[in-house]
mmCIF file of C-alpha atoms in Angstrom:
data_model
loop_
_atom_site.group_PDB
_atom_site.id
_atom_site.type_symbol
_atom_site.label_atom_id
_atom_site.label_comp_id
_atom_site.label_asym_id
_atom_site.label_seq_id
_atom_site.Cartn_x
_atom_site.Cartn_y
_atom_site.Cartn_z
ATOM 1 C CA UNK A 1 -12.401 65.763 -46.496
ATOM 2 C CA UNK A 2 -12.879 66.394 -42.442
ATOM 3 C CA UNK A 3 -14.892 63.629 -42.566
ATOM 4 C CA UNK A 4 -12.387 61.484 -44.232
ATOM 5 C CA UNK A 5 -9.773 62.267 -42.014
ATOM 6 C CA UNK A 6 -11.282 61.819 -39.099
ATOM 7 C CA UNK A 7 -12.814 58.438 -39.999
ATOM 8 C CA UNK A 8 -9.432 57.658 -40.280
ATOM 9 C CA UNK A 9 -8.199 58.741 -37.566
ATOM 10 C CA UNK A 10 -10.964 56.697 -35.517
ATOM 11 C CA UNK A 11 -9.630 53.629 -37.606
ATOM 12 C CA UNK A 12 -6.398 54.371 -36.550
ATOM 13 C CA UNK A 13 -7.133 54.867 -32.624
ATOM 14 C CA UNK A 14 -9.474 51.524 -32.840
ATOM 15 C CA UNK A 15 -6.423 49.541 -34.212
ATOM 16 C CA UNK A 16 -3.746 51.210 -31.657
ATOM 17 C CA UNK A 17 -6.582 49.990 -28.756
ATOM 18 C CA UNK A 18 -7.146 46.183 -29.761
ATOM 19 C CA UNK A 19 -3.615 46.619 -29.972
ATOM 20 C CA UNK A 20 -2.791 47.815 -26.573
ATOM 21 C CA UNK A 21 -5.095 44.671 -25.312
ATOM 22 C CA UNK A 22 -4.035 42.536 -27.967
ATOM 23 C CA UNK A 23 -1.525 41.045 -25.554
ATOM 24 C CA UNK A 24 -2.429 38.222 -22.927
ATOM 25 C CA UNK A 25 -1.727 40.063 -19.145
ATOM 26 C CA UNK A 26 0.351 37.810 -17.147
ATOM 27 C CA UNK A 27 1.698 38.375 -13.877
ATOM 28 C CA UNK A 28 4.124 37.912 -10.524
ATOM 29 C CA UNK A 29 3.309 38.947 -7.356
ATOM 30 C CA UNK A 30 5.948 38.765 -3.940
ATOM 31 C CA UNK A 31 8.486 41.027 -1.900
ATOM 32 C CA UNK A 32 9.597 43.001 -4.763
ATOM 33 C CA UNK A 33 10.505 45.719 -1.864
ATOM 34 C CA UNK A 34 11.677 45.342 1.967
ATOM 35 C CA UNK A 35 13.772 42.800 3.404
ATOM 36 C CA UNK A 36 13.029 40.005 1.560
ATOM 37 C CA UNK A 37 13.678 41.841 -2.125
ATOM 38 C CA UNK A 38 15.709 39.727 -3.603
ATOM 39 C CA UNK A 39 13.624 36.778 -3.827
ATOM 40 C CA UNK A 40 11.596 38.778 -6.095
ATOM 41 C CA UNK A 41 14.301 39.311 -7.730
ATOM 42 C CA UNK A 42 14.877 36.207 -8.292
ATOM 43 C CA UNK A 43 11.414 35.859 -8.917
ATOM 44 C CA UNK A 44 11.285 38.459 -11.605
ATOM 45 C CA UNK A 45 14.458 37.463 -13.414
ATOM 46 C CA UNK A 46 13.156 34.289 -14.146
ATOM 47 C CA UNK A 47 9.838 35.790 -15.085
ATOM 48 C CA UNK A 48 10.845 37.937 -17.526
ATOM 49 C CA UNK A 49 13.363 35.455 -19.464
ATOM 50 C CA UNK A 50 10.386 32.934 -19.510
ATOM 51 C CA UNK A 51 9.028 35.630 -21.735
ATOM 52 C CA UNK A 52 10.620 36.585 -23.191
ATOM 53 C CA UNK A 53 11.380 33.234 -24.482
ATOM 54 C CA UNK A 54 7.736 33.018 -25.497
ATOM 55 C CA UNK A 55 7.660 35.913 -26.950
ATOM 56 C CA UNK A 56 10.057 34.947 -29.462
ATOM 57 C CA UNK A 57 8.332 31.845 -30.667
ATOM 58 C CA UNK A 58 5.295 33.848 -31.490
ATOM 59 C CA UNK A 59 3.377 33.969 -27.784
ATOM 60 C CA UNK A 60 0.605 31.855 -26.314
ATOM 61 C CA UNK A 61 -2.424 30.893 -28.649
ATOM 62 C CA UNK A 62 -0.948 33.691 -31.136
ATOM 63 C CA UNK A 63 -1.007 36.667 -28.749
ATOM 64 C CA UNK A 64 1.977 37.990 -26.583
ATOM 65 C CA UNK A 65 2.832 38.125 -22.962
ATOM 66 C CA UNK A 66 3.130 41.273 -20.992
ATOM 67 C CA UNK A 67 4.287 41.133 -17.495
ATOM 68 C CA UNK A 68 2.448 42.409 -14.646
ATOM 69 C CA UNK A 69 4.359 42.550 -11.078
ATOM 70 C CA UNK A 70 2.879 43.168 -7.594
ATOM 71 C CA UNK A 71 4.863 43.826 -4.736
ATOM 72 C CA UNK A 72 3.346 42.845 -1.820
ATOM 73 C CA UNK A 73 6.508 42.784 0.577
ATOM 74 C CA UNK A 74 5.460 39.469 2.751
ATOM 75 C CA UNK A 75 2.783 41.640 4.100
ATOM 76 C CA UNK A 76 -0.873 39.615 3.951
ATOM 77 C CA UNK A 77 -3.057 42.903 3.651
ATOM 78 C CA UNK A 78 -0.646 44.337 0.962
ATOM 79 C CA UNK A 79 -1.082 40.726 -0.807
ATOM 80 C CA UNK A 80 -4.341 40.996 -1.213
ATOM 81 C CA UNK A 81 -4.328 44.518 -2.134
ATOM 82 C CA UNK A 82 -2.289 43.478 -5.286
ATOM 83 C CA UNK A 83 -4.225 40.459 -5.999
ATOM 84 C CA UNK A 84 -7.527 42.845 -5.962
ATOM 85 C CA UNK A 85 -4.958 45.733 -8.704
ATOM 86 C CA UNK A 86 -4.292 42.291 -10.286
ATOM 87 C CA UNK A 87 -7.956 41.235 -10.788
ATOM 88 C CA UNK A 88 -8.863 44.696 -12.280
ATOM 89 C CA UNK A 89 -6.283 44.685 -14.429
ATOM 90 C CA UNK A 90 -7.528 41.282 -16.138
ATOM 91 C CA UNK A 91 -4.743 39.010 -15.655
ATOM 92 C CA UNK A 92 -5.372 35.578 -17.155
ATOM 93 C CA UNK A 93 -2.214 34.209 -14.917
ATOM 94 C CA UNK A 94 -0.214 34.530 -11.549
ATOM 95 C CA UNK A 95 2.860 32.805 -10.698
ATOM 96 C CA UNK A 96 2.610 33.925 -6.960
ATOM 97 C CA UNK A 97 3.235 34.855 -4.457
ATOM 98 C CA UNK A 98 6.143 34.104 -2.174
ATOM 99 C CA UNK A 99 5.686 33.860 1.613
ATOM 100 C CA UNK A 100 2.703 31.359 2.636
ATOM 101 C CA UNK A 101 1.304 34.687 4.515
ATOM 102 C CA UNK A 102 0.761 36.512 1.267
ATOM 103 C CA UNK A 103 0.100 33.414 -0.796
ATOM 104 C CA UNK A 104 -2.817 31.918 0.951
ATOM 105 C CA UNK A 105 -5.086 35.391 1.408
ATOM 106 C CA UNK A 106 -4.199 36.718 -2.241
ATOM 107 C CA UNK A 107 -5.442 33.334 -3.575
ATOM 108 C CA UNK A 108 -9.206 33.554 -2.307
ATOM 109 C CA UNK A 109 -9.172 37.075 -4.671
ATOM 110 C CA UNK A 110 -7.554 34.529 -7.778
ATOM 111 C CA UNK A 111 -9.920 32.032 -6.961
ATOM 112 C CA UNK A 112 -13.426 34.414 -7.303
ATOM 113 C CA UNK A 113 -11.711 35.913 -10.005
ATOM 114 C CA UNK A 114 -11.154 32.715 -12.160
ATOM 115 C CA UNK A 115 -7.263 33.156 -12.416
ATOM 116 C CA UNK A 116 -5.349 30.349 -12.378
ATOM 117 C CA UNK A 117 -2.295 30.795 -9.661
ATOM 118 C CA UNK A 118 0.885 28.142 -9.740
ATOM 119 C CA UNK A 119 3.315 28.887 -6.445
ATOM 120 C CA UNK A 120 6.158 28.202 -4.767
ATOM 121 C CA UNK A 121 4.449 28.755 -1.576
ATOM 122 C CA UNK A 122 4.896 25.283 0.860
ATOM 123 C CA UNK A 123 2.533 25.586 3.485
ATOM 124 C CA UNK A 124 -0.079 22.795 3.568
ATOM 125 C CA UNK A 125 -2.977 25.508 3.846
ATOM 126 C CA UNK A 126 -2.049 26.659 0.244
ATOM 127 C CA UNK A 127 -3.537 23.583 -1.191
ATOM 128 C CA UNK A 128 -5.275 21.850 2.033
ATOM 129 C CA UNK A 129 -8.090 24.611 1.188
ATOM 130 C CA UNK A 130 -9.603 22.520 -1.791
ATOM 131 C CA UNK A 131 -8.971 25.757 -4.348
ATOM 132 C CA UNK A 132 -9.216 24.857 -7.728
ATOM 133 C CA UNK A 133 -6.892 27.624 -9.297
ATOM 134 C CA UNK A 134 -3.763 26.981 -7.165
ATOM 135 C CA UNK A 135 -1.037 24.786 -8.470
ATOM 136 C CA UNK A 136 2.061 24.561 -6.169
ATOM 137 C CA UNK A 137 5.317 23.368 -7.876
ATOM 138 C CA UNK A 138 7.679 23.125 -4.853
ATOM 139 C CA UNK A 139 6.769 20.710 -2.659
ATOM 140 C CA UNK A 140 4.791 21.434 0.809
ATOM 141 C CA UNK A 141 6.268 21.874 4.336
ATOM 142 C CA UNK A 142 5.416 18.775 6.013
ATOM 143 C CA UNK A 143 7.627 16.785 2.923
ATOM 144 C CA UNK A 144 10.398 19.430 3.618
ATOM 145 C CA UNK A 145 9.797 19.083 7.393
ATOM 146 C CA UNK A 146 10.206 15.160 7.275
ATOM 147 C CA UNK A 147 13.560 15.180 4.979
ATOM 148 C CA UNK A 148 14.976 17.748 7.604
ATOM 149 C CA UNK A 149 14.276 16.395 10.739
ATOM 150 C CA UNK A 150 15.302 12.860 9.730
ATOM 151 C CA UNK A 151 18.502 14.448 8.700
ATOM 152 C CA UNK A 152 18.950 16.184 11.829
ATOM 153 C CA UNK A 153 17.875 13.207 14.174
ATOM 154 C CA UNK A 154 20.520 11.562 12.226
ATOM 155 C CA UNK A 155 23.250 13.111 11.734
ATOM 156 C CA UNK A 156 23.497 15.319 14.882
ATOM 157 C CA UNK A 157 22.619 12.785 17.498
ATOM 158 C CA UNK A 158 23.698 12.898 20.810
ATOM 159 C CA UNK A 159 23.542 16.838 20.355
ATOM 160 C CA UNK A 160 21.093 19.613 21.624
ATOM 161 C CA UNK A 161 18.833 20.878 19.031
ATOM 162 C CA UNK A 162 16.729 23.632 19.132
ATOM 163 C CA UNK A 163 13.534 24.453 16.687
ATOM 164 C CA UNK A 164 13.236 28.083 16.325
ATOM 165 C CA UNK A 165 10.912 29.720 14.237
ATOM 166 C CA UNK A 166 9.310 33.642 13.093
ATOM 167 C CA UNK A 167 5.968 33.041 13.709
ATOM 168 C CA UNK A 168 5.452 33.892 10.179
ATOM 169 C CA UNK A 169 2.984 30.811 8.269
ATOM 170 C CA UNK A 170 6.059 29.781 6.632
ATOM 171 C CA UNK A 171 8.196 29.647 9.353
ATOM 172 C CA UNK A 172 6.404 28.256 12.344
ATOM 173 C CA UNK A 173 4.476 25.893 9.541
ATOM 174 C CA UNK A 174 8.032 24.294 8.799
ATOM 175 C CA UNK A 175 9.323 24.233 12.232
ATOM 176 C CA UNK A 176 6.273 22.550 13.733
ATOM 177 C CA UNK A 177 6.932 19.206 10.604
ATOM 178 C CA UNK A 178 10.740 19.791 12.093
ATOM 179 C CA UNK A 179 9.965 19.250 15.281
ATOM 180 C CA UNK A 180 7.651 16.381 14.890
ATOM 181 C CA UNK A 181 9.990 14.986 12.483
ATOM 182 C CA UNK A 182 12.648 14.372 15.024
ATOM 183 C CA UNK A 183 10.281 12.958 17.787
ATOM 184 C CA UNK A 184 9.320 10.383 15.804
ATOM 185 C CA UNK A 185 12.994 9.477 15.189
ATOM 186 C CA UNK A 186 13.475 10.089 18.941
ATOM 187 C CA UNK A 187 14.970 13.280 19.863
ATOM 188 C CA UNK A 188 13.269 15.545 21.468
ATOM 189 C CA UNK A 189 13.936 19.797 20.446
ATOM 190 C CA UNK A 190 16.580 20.683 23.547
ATOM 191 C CA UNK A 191 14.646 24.551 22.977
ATOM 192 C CA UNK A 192 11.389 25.488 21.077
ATOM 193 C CA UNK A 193 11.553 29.230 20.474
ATOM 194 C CA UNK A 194 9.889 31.901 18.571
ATOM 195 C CA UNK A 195 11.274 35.110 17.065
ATOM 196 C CA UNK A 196 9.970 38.257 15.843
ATOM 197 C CA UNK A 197 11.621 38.826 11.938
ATOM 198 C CA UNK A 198 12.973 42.021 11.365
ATOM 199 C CA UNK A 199 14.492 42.895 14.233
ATOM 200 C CA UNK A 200 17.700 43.365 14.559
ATOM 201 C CA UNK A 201 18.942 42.035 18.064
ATOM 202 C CA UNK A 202 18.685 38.231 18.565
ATOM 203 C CA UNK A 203 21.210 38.112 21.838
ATOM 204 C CA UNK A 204 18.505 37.224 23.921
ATOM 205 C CA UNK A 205 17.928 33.941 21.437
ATOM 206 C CA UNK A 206 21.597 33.276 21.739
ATOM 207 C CA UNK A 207 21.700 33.525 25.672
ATOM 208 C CA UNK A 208 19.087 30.760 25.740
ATOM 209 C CA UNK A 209 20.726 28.584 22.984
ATOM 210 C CA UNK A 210 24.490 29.263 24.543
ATOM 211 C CA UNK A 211 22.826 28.561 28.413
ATOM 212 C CA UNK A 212 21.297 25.509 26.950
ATOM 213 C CA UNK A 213 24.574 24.537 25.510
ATOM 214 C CA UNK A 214 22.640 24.387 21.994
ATOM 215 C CA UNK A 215 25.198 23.366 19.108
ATOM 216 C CA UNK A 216 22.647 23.228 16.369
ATOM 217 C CA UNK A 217 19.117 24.583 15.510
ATOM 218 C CA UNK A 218 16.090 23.980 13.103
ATOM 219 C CA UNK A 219 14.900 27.540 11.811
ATOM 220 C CA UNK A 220 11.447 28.264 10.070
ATOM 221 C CA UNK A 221 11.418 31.150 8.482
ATOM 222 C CA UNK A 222 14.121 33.647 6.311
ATOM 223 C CA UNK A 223 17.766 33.941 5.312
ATOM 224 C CA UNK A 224 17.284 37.708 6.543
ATOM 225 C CA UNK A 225 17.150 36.750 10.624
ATOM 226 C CA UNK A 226 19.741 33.539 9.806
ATOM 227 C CA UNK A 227 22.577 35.859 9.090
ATOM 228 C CA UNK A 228 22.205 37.951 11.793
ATOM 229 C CA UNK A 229 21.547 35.172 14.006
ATOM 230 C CA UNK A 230 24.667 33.276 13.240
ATOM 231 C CA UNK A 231 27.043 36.814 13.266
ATOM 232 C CA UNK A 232 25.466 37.445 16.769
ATOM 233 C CA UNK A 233 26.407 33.804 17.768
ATOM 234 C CA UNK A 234 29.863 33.790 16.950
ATOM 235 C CA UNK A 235 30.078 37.153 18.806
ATOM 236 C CA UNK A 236 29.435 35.330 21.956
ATOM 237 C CA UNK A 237 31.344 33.053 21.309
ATOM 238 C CA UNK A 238 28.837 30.238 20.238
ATOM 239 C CA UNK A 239 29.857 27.676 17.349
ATOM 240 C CA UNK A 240 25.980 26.777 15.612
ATOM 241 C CA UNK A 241 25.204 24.812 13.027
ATOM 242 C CA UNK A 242 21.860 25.646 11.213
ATOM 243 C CA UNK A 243 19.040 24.022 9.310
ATOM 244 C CA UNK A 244 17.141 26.062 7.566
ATOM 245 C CA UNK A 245 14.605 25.896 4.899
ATOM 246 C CA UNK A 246 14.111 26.371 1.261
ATOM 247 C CA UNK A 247 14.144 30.415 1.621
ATOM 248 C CA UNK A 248 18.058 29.755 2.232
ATOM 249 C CA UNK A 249 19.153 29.375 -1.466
ATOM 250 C CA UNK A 250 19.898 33.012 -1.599
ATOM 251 C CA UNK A 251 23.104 34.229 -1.549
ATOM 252 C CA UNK A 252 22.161 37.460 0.251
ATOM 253 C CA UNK A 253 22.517 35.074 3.087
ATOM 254 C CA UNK A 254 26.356 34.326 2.495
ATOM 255 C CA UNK A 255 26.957 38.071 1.632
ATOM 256 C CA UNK A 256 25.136 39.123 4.999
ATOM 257 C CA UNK A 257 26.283 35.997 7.178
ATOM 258 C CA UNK A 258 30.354 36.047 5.954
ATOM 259 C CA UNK A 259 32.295 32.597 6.678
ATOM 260 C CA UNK A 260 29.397 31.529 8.910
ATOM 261 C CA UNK A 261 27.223 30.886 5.984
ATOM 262 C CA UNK A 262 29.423 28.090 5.975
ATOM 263 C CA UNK A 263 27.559 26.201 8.749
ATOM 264 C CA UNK A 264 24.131 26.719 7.404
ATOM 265 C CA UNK A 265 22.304 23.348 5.575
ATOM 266 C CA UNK A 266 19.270 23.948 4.030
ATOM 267 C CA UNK A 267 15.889 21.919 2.154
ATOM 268 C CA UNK A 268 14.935 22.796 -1.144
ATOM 269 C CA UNK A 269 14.175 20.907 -4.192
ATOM 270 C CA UNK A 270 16.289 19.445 -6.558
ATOM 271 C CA UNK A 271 19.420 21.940 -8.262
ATOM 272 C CA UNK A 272 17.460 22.352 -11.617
ATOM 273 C CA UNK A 273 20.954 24.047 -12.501
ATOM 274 C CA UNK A 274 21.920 20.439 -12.925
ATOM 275 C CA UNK A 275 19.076 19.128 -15.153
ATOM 276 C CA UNK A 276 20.467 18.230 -18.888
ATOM 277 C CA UNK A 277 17.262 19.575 -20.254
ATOM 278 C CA UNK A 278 17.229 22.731 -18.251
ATOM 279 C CA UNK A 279 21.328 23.643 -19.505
ATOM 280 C CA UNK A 280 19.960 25.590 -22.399
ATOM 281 C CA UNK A 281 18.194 27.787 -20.391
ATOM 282 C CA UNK A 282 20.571 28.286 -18.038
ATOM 283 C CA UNK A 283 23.598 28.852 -20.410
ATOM 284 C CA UNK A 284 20.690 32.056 -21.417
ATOM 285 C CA UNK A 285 20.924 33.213 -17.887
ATOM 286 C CA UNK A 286 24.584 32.715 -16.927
ATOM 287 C CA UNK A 287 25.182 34.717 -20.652
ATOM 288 C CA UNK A 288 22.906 37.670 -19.163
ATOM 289 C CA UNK A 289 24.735 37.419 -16.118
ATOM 290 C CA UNK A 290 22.255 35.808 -14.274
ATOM 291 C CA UNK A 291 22.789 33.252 -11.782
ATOM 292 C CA UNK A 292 19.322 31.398 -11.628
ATOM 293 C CA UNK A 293 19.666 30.053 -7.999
ATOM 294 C CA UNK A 294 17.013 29.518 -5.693
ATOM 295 C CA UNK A 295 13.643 30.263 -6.971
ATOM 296 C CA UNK A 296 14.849 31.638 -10.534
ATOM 297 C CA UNK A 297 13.620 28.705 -12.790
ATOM 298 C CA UNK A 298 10.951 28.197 -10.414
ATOM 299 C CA UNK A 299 9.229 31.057 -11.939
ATOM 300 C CA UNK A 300 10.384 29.897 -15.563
ATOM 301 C CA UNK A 301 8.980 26.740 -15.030
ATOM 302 C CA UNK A 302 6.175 28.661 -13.783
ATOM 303 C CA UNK A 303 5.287 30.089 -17.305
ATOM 304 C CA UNK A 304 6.194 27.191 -19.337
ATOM 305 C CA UNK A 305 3.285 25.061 -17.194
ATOM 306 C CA UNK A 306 1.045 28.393 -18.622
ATOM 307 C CA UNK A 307 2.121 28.152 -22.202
ATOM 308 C CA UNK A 308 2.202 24.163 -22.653
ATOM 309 C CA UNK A 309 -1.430 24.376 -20.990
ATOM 310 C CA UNK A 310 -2.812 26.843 -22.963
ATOM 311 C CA UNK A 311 -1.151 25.570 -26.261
ATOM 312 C CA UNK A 312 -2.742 22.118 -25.657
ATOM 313 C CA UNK A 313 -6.252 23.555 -24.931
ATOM 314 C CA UNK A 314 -5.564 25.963 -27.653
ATOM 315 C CA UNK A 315 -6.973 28.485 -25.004
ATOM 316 C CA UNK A 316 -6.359 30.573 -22.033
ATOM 317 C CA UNK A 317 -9.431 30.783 -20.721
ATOM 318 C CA UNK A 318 -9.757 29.859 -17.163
ATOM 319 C CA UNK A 319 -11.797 26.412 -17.031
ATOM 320 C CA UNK A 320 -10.085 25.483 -20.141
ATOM 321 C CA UNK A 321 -6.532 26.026 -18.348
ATOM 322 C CA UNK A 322 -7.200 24.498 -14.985
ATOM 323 C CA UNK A 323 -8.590 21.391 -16.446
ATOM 324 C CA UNK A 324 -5.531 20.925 -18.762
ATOM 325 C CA UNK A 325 -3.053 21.893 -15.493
ATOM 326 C CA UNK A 326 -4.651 19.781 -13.843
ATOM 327 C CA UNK A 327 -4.936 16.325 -15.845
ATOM 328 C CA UNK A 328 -1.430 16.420 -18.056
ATOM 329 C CA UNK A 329 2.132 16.303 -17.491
ATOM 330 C CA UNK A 330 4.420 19.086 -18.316
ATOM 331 C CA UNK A 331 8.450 19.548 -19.727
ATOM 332 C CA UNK A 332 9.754 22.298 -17.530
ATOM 333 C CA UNK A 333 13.425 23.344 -16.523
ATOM 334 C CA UNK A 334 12.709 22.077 -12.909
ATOM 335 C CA UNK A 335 11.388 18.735 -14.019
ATOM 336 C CA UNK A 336 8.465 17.058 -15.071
ATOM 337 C CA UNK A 337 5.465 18.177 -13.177
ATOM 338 C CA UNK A 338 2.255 17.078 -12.659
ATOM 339 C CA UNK A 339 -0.559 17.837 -10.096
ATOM 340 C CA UNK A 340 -3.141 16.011 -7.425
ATOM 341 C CA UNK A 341 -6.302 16.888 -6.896
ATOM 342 C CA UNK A 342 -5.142 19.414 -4.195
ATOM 343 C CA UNK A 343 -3.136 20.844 -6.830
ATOM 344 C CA UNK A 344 0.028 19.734 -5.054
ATOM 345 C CA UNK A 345 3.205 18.768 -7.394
ATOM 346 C CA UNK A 346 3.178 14.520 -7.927
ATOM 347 C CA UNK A 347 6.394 14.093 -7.376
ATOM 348 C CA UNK A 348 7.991 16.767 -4.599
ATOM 349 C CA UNK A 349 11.103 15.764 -3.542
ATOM 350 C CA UNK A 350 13.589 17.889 -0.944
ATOM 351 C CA UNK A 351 17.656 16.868 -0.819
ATOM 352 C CA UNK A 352 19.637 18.769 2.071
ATOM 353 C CA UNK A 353 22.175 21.214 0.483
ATOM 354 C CA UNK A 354 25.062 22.930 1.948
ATOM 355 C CA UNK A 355 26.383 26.891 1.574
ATOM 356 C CA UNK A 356 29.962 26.653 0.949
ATOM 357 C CA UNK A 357 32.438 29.841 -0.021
ATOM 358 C CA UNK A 358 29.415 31.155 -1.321
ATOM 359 C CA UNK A 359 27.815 28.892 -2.929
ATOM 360 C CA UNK A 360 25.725 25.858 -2.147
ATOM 361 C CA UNK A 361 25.241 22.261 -3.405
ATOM 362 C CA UNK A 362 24.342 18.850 -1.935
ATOM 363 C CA UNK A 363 25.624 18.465 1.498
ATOM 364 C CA UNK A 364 28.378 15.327 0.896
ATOM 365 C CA UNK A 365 27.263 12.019 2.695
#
């Protein structure tokens, strides 16, 4: 009878195991923490509705997702700490990470590991580096550089620019394009500065800009240092126009900057808000109370590359994934994607947008 019982019970514990690794680890890895938070947030809202969308229609190649996330807080060292908890924990996937600095260390851990990695990451190096694993769906920093320097040279001629950047990959990365962007239209940067992010007193920066009668700058980096930027600005009394990045569609920025969010233009991709095909999905956000802004559907579109690849290869095994990733075409709520060799997105394409009352949209011609 003891022996009965306890035969069962082994049956039992053997079934609640396979089940406890019955489901495919997937995972997200950025600033889930510090001053950058909320584009994890973003990040991990759009994660977790991909999923749950999955979920529902009975998983990838019959099994389940579960979510992993790794916060690694922009920090490079704490990147590739997670991407090491990440490869122990046997993720097959990882839609990751955020800042360039984090994104190009973590991915030499995905890349021994045999994990395949899609980002929104945009500095050249991400893909430049000839991985095989890394797919990057928004476009790279000398595109955005081009479409914002061009506008600049443009639009604000006959007044002094200045590139500023936070020294961060990102940040001087983009600036640099910026820069040489407007040369080759012409204008020369009135003022090339640097900054150190997360500080909290930028007066010296606006002494140079005011002194240099600056009316408009170029900024590499994060909304974070923009807000406070601009408030200090208008506290000395200087009127500034700004052109930031993709890391602006975040409306922490108009919460932390007030009316002078108003003067801040931005690069990003197109509003995937706007995308016929992508209004189901949305409607499924806005009805969870979700605004999917910024890099929201990114990560969606980020899991449906994942389950259309592994559904066609009827596998999620590494070589089988990468292969498919990286010779098909894919339906996502962003667009249709596809990838180079470099694993760079076929068809990138940055529009300037504008932050109005707090929200943005295409800046009017």
């Amino acid at each position: 009878m003891n022996k009965q019982i306890l035969a069962a019970g082994c049956s039992l514990l053997s079934l609640a195991v396979s089940n406890v690794y019955a489901d495919h680890l997937v995972a997200i890895a950025g600033p889930m923490t510090g001053q950058y938070a909320s584009a994890g947030d973003q990040i991990r809202k759009g994660a977790e509705m991909a999923i749950t969308d999955i979920n529902a229609k009975g998983g990838v190649v019959g099994e389940k997702l579960k979510l992993e996330i790794g916060d690694d807080a922009c920090d490079p060292k704490q990147a590739v700490a997670v991407a090491n908890q990440m490869v122990n924990k046997k993720i097959i996937f990882m839609h990751g990470h955020w800042c360039s600095s984090s994104t190009i260390p973590a991915s030499e851990v995905y890349v021994e590991a045999n994990i395949p990695v899609v980002t929104v990451s945009t500095n050249p190096k991400v893909t430049d580096r000839g991985l095989k694993n890394i797919f990057a769906i928004a476009g790279r920093d000398d595109q955005q550089g081009q479409v914002a320097g061009a506008y600049l040279a443009e639009k604000f001629k006959g007044k002094k620019i200045a590139v500023v950047d936070d020294k961060s990959a990102y940040g001087k990365g983009l600036a640099d394009e910026v820069a040489k962007a407007m040369e080759a239209k012409g204008v020369k940067p009135a003022l090339r500065e640097s900054i150190t992010a997360g500080e909290k007193d930028y007066s010296g920066l606006v002494s140079k800009l005011k002194s240099a009668g600056v009316e408009v700058i170029s900024y590499g980096g994060y909304h974070t240092e923009v807000a406070l930027i601009l408030r200090q600005a208008q506290q000395a009394g200087l009127k500034l126009t700004v052109m930031g990045g993709d890391t602006m569609s975040n409306t922490e920025l108009a919460t932390a900057a007030g009316p002078e969010a108003n003067n801040v233009l931005f690069t990003f991709g197109p509003d995937a808000r706007k995308n016929p095909s992508a209004a189901a999905v949305v409607k499924k956000f806005h009805d969870a109370k979700i605004e999917p802004e910024g890099y929201v559907l990114y990560a969606y579109a980020a899991f449906q590359l994942f389950d259309q690849a592994a559904t066609r290869a009827k596998s999620t095994k590494y070589a089988d994934i990468e292969k498919t990733l990286r010779s098909g075409s894919f339906d996502t709520v962003i667009g249709k994607l596809s990838f180079d060799a470099k694993g760079n997105s076929s068809a990138p394409a940055f529009v300037v947008y504008q932050w109005k009352d707090g929200k943005y949209d295409y800046v009017k011609k």
